[in-house]
PDB file of C-alpha atoms in Angstrom:
ATOM      1  CA  UNK A  20      11.957   2.717  12.270  1.00 71.00           C
ATOM      2  CA  UNK A  21       9.064   4.603  10.871  1.00 81.00           C
ATOM      3  CA  UNK A  22       9.792   3.654   7.292  1.00 94.00           C
ATOM      4  CA  UNK A  23       8.271   6.138   4.891  1.00 97.00           C
ATOM      5  CA  UNK A  24       6.031   8.904   6.207  1.00 97.00           C
ATOM      6  CA  UNK A  25       4.018  11.464   4.386  1.00 98.00           C
ATOM      7  CA  UNK A  26       2.309  14.690   5.501  1.00 97.00           C
ATOM      8  CA  UNK A  27      -0.440  15.700   5.314  1.00 97.00           C
ATOM      9  CA  UNK A  28      -2.760  12.684   5.028  1.00 96.00           C
ATOM     10  CA  UNK A  29      -5.606  14.736   3.611  1.00 96.00           C
ATOM     11  CA  UNK A  30      -5.884  18.119   2.096  1.00 96.00           C
ATOM     12  CA  UNK A  31      -8.575  20.081   0.264  1.00 97.00           C
ATOM     13  CA  UNK A  32      -7.359  22.952  -1.959  1.00 97.00           C
ATOM     14  CA  UNK A  33      -9.172  25.444  -4.123  1.00 97.00           C
ATOM     15  CA  UNK A  34      -8.135  25.881  -7.724  1.00 97.00           C
ATOM     16  CA  UNK A  35      -5.099  28.019  -8.032  1.00 97.00           C
ATOM     17  CA  UNK A  36      -3.780  27.414  -4.508  1.00 97.00           C
ATOM     18  CA  UNK A  37      -0.396  26.063  -3.825  1.00 96.00           C
ATOM     19  CA  UNK A  38       0.892  23.435  -1.453  1.00 96.00           C
ATOM     20  CA  UNK A  39       3.804  21.162  -0.613  1.00 97.00           C
ATOM     21  CA  UNK A  40       3.709  17.543   0.226  1.00 98.00           C
ATOM     22  CA  UNK A  41       6.455  16.187   2.415  1.00 97.00           C
ATOM     23  CA  UNK A  42       7.923  12.732   2.247  1.00 98.00           C
ATOM     24  CA  UNK A  43      10.413  11.473   4.871  1.00 98.00           C
ATOM     25  CA  UNK A  44      12.248   8.109   5.085  1.00 97.00           C
ATOM     26  CA  UNK A  45      14.560   6.852   7.826  1.00 95.00           C
ATOM     27  CA  UNK A  46      16.112   3.916   5.885  1.00 93.00           C
ATOM     28  CA  UNK A  47      19.024   5.784   4.370  1.00 92.00           C
ATOM     29  CA  UNK A  48      17.680   5.142   0.844  1.00 93.00           C
ATOM     30  CA  UNK A  49      19.241   6.947  -1.982  1.00 92.00           C
ATOM     31  CA  UNK A  50      16.265   6.736  -4.248  1.00 93.00           C
ATOM     32  CA  UNK A  51      12.959   8.421  -3.720  1.00 95.00           C
ATOM     33  CA  UNK A  52       9.760   8.614  -5.881  1.00 96.00           C
ATOM     34  CA  UNK A  53       6.460  10.428  -6.176  1.00 97.00           C
ATOM     35  CA  UNK A  54       3.485   8.694  -7.752  1.00 97.00           C
ATOM     36  CA  UNK A  55      -0.125   9.540  -8.076  1.00 97.00           C
ATOM     37  CA  UNK A  56      -2.843   6.873  -8.088  1.00 96.00           C
ATOM     38  CA  UNK A  57      -6.188   7.515  -9.956  1.00 94.00           C
ATOM     39  CA  UNK A  58      -8.954   5.009 -10.455  1.00 88.00           C
ATOM     40  CA  UNK A  59      -8.438   2.899 -13.462  1.00 82.00           C
ATOM     41  CA  UNK A  60      -4.984   4.433 -14.125  1.00 84.00           C
ATOM     42  CA  UNK A  61      -2.813   2.642 -11.644  1.00 87.00           C
ATOM     43  CA  UNK A  62       0.274   4.168 -10.191  1.00 93.00           C
ATOM     44  CA  UNK A  63       2.004   6.766 -12.407  1.00 94.00           C
ATOM     45  CA  UNK A  64       5.422   8.221 -11.660  1.00 94.00           C
ATOM     46  CA  UNK A  65       5.489  12.059 -11.361  1.00 96.00           C
ATOM     47  CA  UNK A  66       9.203  12.782 -10.400  1.00 96.00           C
ATOM     48  CA  UNK A  67      11.995  10.877  -8.812  1.00 94.00           C
ATOM     49  CA  UNK A  68      15.390  11.366  -7.199  1.00 94.00           C
ATOM     50  CA  UNK A  69      18.563   9.267  -7.330  1.00 91.00           C
ATOM     51  CA  UNK A  70      20.275  11.136  -4.700  1.00 91.00           C
ATOM     52  CA  UNK A  71      20.453  14.322  -2.567  1.00 93.00           C
ATOM     53  CA  UNK A  72      20.298  17.417  -4.823  1.00 93.00           C
ATOM     54  CA  UNK A  73      19.172  15.561  -7.955  1.00 94.00           C
ATOM     55  CA  UNK A  74      15.685  15.103  -9.414  1.00 95.00           C
ATOM     56  CA  UNK A  75      14.341  13.830 -12.653  1.00 94.00           C
ATOM     57  CA  UNK A  76      10.864  13.814 -14.440  1.00 94.00           C
ATOM     58  CA  UNK A  77       8.802  10.798 -14.464  1.00 92.00           C
ATOM     59  CA  UNK A  78       5.685   9.942 -16.645  1.00 91.00           C
ATOM     60  CA  UNK A  79       3.412  12.740 -15.624  1.00 95.00           C
ATOM     61  CA  UNK A  80       5.466  15.665 -14.384  1.00 96.00           C
ATOM     62  CA  UNK A  81       3.496  18.702 -15.613  1.00 96.00           C
ATOM     63  CA  UNK A  82       2.197  20.957 -12.821  1.00 96.00           C
ATOM     64  CA  UNK A  83       4.431  19.564 -10.214  1.00 98.00           C
ATOM     65  CA  UNK A  84       7.942  20.530  -8.941  1.00 97.00           C
ATOM     66  CA  UNK A  85      10.153  18.722  -6.553  1.00 97.00           C
ATOM     67  CA  UNK A  86      13.250  19.192  -4.346  1.00 97.00           C
ATOM     68  CA  UNK A  87      15.568  16.871  -2.524  1.00 97.00           C
ATOM     69  CA  UNK A  88      17.708  19.111  -0.349  1.00 95.00           C
ATOM     70  CA  UNK A  89      18.274  16.370   2.250  1.00 95.00           C
ATOM     71  CA  UNK A  90      18.798  12.670   1.596  1.00 95.00           C
ATOM     72  CA  UNK A  91      15.830  11.735   3.868  1.00 96.00           C
ATOM     73  CA  UNK A  92      13.265  14.208   2.446  1.00 97.00           C
ATOM     74  CA  UNK A  93      11.548  14.572  -0.847  1.00 98.00           C
ATOM     75  CA  UNK A  94       9.122  17.412  -1.362  1.00 98.00           C
ATOM     76  CA  UNK A  95       6.386  17.626  -3.959  1.00 98.00           C
ATOM     77  CA  UNK A  96       5.020  21.008  -4.797  1.00 97.00           C
ATOM     78  CA  UNK A  97       1.872  22.145  -6.596  1.00 96.00           C
ATOM     79  CA  UNK A  98       2.330  25.780  -7.570  1.00 92.00           C
ATOM     80  CA  UNK A  99      -1.184  26.361  -8.878  1.00 96.00           C
ATOM     81  CA  UNK A 100      -3.500  23.472  -8.178  1.00 96.00           C
ATOM     82  CA  UNK A 101      -6.041  22.294 -10.732  1.00 97.00           C
ATOM     83  CA  UNK A 102      -9.021  19.802 -10.336  1.00 97.00           C
ATOM     84  CA  UNK A 103      -7.057  17.403 -12.538  1.00 96.00           C
ATOM     85  CA  UNK A 104      -4.578  17.073  -9.778  1.00 97.00           C
ATOM     86  CA  UNK A 105      -7.225  15.559  -7.396  1.00 97.00           C
ATOM     87  CA  UNK A 106      -5.576  12.226  -6.616  1.00 97.00           C
ATOM     88  CA  UNK A 107      -3.960  10.042  -4.034  1.00 98.00           C
ATOM     89  CA  UNK A 108      -0.215  10.741  -3.907  1.00 98.00           C
ATOM     90  CA  UNK A 109       2.301   8.163  -2.762  1.00 98.00           C
ATOM     91  CA  UNK A 110       5.910   8.547  -1.957  1.00 98.00           C
ATOM     92  CA  UNK A 111       8.313   5.619  -2.203  1.00 96.00           C
ATOM     93  CA  UNK A 112      12.017   5.055  -1.518  1.00 95.00           C
ATOM     94  CA  UNK A 113      14.470   2.302  -2.456  1.00 92.00           C
ATOM     95  CA  UNK A 114      18.001   1.284  -1.899  1.00 85.00           C
ATOM     96  CA  UNK A 115      18.985   0.153  -5.365  1.00 72.00           C
ATOM     97  CA  UNK A 116      20.907  -3.070  -5.099  1.00 69.00           C
ATOM     98  CA  UNK A 117      20.225  -5.882  -7.576  1.00 67.00           C
ATOM     99  CA  UNK A 118      16.584  -4.844  -7.878  1.00 77.00           C
ATOM    100  CA  UNK A 119      14.636  -1.734  -7.175  1.00 81.00           C
ATOM    101  CA  UNK A 120      12.307  -2.842  -4.401  1.00 88.00           C
ATOM    102  CA  UNK A 121      10.348   0.139  -3.247  1.00 92.00           C
ATOM    103  CA  UNK A 122       8.864   1.051   0.082  1.00 94.00           C
ATOM    104  CA  UNK A 123       5.736   3.170   0.075  1.00 97.00           C
ATOM    105  CA  UNK A 124       4.343   5.693   2.400  1.00 97.00           C
ATOM    106  CA  UNK A 125       0.631   5.636   3.432  1.00 97.00           C
ATOM    107  CA  UNK A 126      -0.365   8.310   0.925  1.00 97.00           C
ATOM    108  CA  UNK A 127      -1.849  11.705   0.726  1.00 97.00           C
ATOM    109  CA  UNK A 128      -5.388  12.175  -0.475  1.00 97.00           C
ATOM    110  CA  UNK A 129      -5.668  15.556  -2.182  1.00 97.00           C
ATOM    111  CA  UNK A 130      -8.884  17.143  -3.483  1.00 97.00           C
ATOM    112  CA  UNK A 131      -8.725  20.279  -5.595  1.00 97.00           C
ATOM    113  CA  UNK A 132     -12.152  22.092  -5.876  1.00 96.00           C
TER     114      UNK A 132
ATOM    115  CA  UNK B  86       1.449   3.664 -22.750  1.00 58.00           C
ATOM    116  CA  UNK B  87       0.696   0.848 -20.297  1.00 67.00           C
ATOM    117  CA  UNK B  88       3.657  -1.608 -20.436  1.00 84.00           C
ATOM    118  CA  UNK B  89       2.024  -4.075 -18.082  1.00 93.00           C
ATOM    119  CA  UNK B  90      -1.434  -5.411 -18.547  1.00 95.00           C
ATOM    120  CA  UNK B  91      -3.063  -7.102 -15.539  1.00 96.00           C
ATOM    121  CA  UNK B  92      -5.962  -9.422 -15.684  1.00 96.00           C
ATOM    122  CA  UNK B  93      -8.591  -9.749 -14.493  1.00 97.00           C
ATOM    123  CA  UNK B  94      -9.211  -6.207 -13.414  1.00 95.00           C
ATOM    124  CA  UNK B  95     -11.688  -7.294 -10.733  1.00 96.00           C
ATOM    125  CA  UNK B  96     -12.145 -10.672  -9.034  1.00 97.00           C
ATOM    126  CA  UNK B  97     -14.783 -11.623  -6.378  1.00 97.00           C
ATOM    127  CA  UNK B  98     -14.540 -15.113  -5.015  1.00 97.00           C
ATOM    128  CA  UNK B  99     -15.527 -17.027  -1.892  1.00 97.00           C
ATOM    129  CA  UNK B 100     -13.322 -18.131   0.900  1.00 97.00           C
ATOM    130  CA  UNK B 101     -11.499 -21.378   0.039  1.00 97.00           C
ATOM    131  CA  UNK B 102     -11.440 -20.942  -3.773  1.00 98.00           C
ATOM    132  CA  UNK B 103      -8.272 -20.789  -5.779  1.00 98.00           C
ATOM    133  CA  UNK B 104      -7.358 -17.970  -8.153  1.00 97.00           C
ATOM    134  CA  UNK B 105      -4.742 -16.728 -10.657  1.00 98.00           C
ATOM    135  CA  UNK B 106      -3.877 -13.162 -11.618  1.00 98.00           C
ATOM    136  CA  UNK B 107      -1.892 -12.445 -14.637  1.00 98.00           C
ATOM    137  CA  UNK B 108       0.550  -9.774 -15.534  1.00 97.00           C
ATOM    138  CA  UNK B 109       1.535  -9.528 -19.258  1.00 96.00           C
ATOM    139  CA  UNK B 110       3.769  -7.384 -21.436  1.00 95.00           C
ATOM    140  CA  UNK B 111       5.460  -7.338 -24.859  1.00 92.00           C
ATOM    141  CA  UNK B 112       8.572  -5.871 -23.108  1.00 91.00           C
ATOM    142  CA  UNK B 113      11.336  -7.763 -21.296  1.00 92.00           C
ATOM    143  CA  UNK B 114      11.996  -6.839 -17.635  1.00 92.00           C
ATOM    144  CA  UNK B 115      15.173  -7.487 -15.638  1.00 90.00           C
ATOM    145  CA  UNK B 116      12.853  -8.171 -12.588  1.00 91.00           C
ATOM    146  CA  UNK B 117       9.194  -8.110 -11.735  1.00 94.00           C
ATOM    147  CA  UNK B 118       7.630  -7.351  -8.381  1.00 95.00           C
ATOM    148  CA  UNK B 119       4.286  -8.050  -6.892  1.00 97.00           C
ATOM    149  CA  UNK B 120       2.737  -5.657  -4.314  1.00 97.00           C
ATOM    150  CA  UNK B 121      -0.599  -5.709  -2.361  1.00 97.00           C
ATOM    151  CA  UNK B 122      -2.332  -2.539  -1.392  1.00 96.00           C
ATOM    152  CA  UNK B 123      -5.103  -2.417   1.171  1.00 94.00           C
ATOM    153  CA  UNK B 124      -7.706   0.393   1.156  1.00 91.00           C
ATOM    154  CA  UNK B 125      -6.289   3.707   2.563  1.00 91.00           C
ATOM    155  CA  UNK B 126      -2.768   2.420   2.523  1.00 94.00           C
ATOM    156  CA  UNK B 127       0.308   2.299   0.278  1.00 96.00           C
ATOM    157  CA  UNK B 128       1.461  -0.708  -1.701  1.00 97.00           C
ATOM    158  CA  UNK B 129       3.600  -3.365   0.311  1.00 96.00           C
ATOM    159  CA  UNK B 130       5.994  -5.554  -1.583  1.00 95.00           C
ATOM    160  CA  UNK B 131       5.203  -9.192  -1.656  1.00 96.00           C
ATOM    161  CA  UNK B 132       7.947 -10.712  -3.849  1.00 96.00           C
ATOM    162  CA  UNK B 133      10.476  -9.998  -6.495  1.00 93.00           C
ATOM    163  CA  UNK B 134      11.296 -12.442  -9.251  1.00 94.00           C
ATOM    164  CA  UNK B 135      14.414 -12.102 -11.279  1.00 92.00           C
ATOM    165  CA  UNK B 136      15.238 -15.196 -13.334  1.00 93.00           C
ATOM    166  CA  UNK B 137      13.096 -16.333 -16.224  1.00 94.00           C
ATOM    167  CA  UNK B 138      11.050 -19.397 -15.233  1.00 95.00           C
ATOM    168  CA  UNK B 139      11.430 -18.587 -11.554  1.00 96.00           C
ATOM    169  CA  UNK B 140       8.790 -19.726  -9.078  1.00 97.00           C
ATOM    170  CA  UNK B 141       8.533 -18.285  -5.675  1.00 97.00           C
ATOM    171  CA  UNK B 142       6.171 -19.356  -2.843  1.00 97.00           C
ATOM    172  CA  UNK B 143       4.951 -17.214   0.044  1.00 95.00           C
ATOM    173  CA  UNK B 144       2.660 -19.371   2.108  1.00 96.00           C
ATOM    174  CA  UNK B 145      -0.538 -19.866  -0.032  1.00 97.00           C
ATOM    175  CA  UNK B 146       0.751 -17.451  -2.748  1.00 97.00           C
ATOM    176  CA  UNK B 147       2.793 -18.700  -5.703  1.00 98.00           C
ATOM    177  CA  UNK B 148       4.539 -16.376  -8.043  1.00 98.00           C
ATOM    178  CA  UNK B 149       5.897 -17.323 -11.429  1.00 97.00           C
ATOM    179  CA  UNK B 150       8.133 -15.228 -13.792  1.00 97.00           C
ATOM    180  CA  UNK B 151       7.751 -16.177 -17.493  1.00 96.00           C
ATOM    181  CA  UNK B 152      10.630 -17.833 -19.318  1.00 95.00           C
ATOM    182  CA  UNK B 153      11.054 -14.828 -21.518  1.00 95.00           C
ATOM    183  CA  UNK B 154      10.741 -12.404 -18.570  1.00 94.00           C
ATOM    184  CA  UNK B 155       7.787 -10.683 -20.217  1.00 94.00           C
ATOM    185  CA  UNK B 156       5.024 -11.952 -17.973  1.00 95.00           C
ATOM    186  CA  UNK B 157       4.172 -13.178 -14.497  1.00 97.00           C
ATOM    187  CA  UNK B 158       1.416 -14.734 -12.615  1.00 97.00           C
ATOM    188  CA  UNK B 159       0.226 -14.863  -9.045  1.00 98.00           C
ATOM    189  CA  UNK B 160      -1.711 -17.910  -7.864  1.00 98.00           C
ATOM    190  CA  UNK B 161      -3.469 -17.997  -4.463  1.00 98.00           C
ATOM    191  CA  UNK B 162      -4.639 -21.372  -3.040  1.00 98.00           C
ATOM    192  CA  UNK B 163      -7.593 -21.521  -0.676  1.00 98.00           C
ATOM    193  CA  UNK B 164      -8.133 -17.718  -0.593  1.00 97.00           C
ATOM    194  CA  UNK B 165      -9.045 -16.055   2.734  1.00 97.00           C
ATOM    195  CA  UNK B 166     -10.735 -12.761   3.476  1.00 96.00           C
ATOM    196  CA  UNK B 167      -7.381 -11.343   4.532  1.00 95.00           C
ATOM    197  CA  UNK B 168      -6.185 -11.781   0.998  1.00 96.00           C
ATOM    198  CA  UNK B 169      -8.612  -8.966  -0.074  1.00 97.00           C
ATOM    199  CA  UNK B 170      -6.759  -6.084  -1.592  1.00 96.00           C
ATOM    200  CA  UNK B 171      -5.395  -4.538  -4.782  1.00 96.00           C
ATOM    201  CA  UNK B 172      -2.597  -6.718  -6.326  1.00 97.00           C
ATOM    202  CA  UNK B 173      -0.176  -4.712  -8.417  1.00 97.00           C
ATOM    203  CA  UNK B 174       2.665  -5.998 -10.597  1.00 96.00           C
ATOM    204  CA  UNK B 175       5.602  -3.800 -11.417  1.00 95.00           C
ATOM    205  CA  UNK B 176       8.362  -4.437 -13.816  1.00 93.00           C
ATOM    206  CA  UNK B 177      11.886  -3.038 -13.818  1.00 88.00           C
ATOM    207  CA  UNK B 178      13.769  -2.475 -17.003  1.00 81.00           C
ATOM    208  CA  UNK B 179      17.531  -2.663 -16.926  1.00 72.00           C
ATOM    209  CA  UNK B 180      17.876   0.795 -18.479  1.00 63.00           C
ATOM    210  CA  UNK B 181      16.213   2.825 -15.866  1.00 65.00           C
ATOM    211  CA  UNK B 182      15.533   3.565 -12.107  1.00 74.00           C
ATOM    212  CA  UNK B 183      11.765   3.581 -12.399  1.00 81.00           C
ATOM    213  CA  UNK B 184       9.206   0.775 -12.060  1.00 89.00           C
ATOM    214  CA  UNK B 185       6.465   0.293 -14.551  1.00 90.00           C
ATOM    215  CA  UNK B 186       3.206  -0.618 -12.775  1.00 94.00           C
ATOM    216  CA  UNK B 187       0.234  -2.409 -14.066  1.00 95.00           C
ATOM    217  CA  UNK B 188      -3.197  -1.050 -13.200  1.00 95.00           C
ATOM    218  CA  UNK B 189      -3.857  -3.780 -10.703  1.00 95.00           C
ATOM    219  CA  UNK B 190      -6.233  -6.534  -9.912  1.00 96.00           C
ATOM    220  CA  UNK B 191      -8.829  -5.812  -7.256  1.00 96.00           C
ATOM    221  CA  UNK B 192      -9.515  -9.037  -5.282  1.00 97.00           C
ATOM    222  CA  UNK B 193     -12.495  -9.479  -2.832  1.00 97.00           C
ATOM    223  CA  UNK B 194     -12.737 -12.632  -0.840  1.00 97.00           C
ATOM    224  CA  UNK B 195     -15.881 -13.099   1.069  1.00 97.00           C
ATOM    225  CA  UNK B 196     -16.460 -15.554   4.001  1.00 95.00           C
TER     226      UNK B 196
END
């Protein structure tokens, strides 16, 4: 099993450009999450999904959109990138049982110039 | 609003020393998790504690959940360079799907 994979690993954008980050998991998890990690800020939740076709906003959703058309995939889109979106983005998934133990991908390092 | 406060923020020690990292909150959590993150990688789950007062041991790591389920600690005995990394605590509230992460404790263990 590959677990949680993310593509791409690195990306540089210019202000105003758009892009989509792809997250895939092969553990048949219902729940998937997108976080951003910035120095001194910790992990902050952008959006999450509790099942195929459903998404919800997290703590910092502005400037991002998501889609979960297939259970194994969770896409994060930036329609018009801004320098404030320079960050490391992590995807995670979980199979909610008694507790929400999350499995993380390796991250995507995004720089917006 | 940061629900979970971790201390210290940074810790640099020598191999063989003991250390304790704290994770505190004014909120009650249904469970609390500890993750370790190495540079360039995603966080990896170390342990989950669920019951107030619970103590779990993972080799040289000892995790404790406070009696009131508002705080937790991680104690490492005889630290090794392989323990170097960012330690994150994350609390789960019974009312939601998301985890609340602390900002982390960055640990450096030198030989």
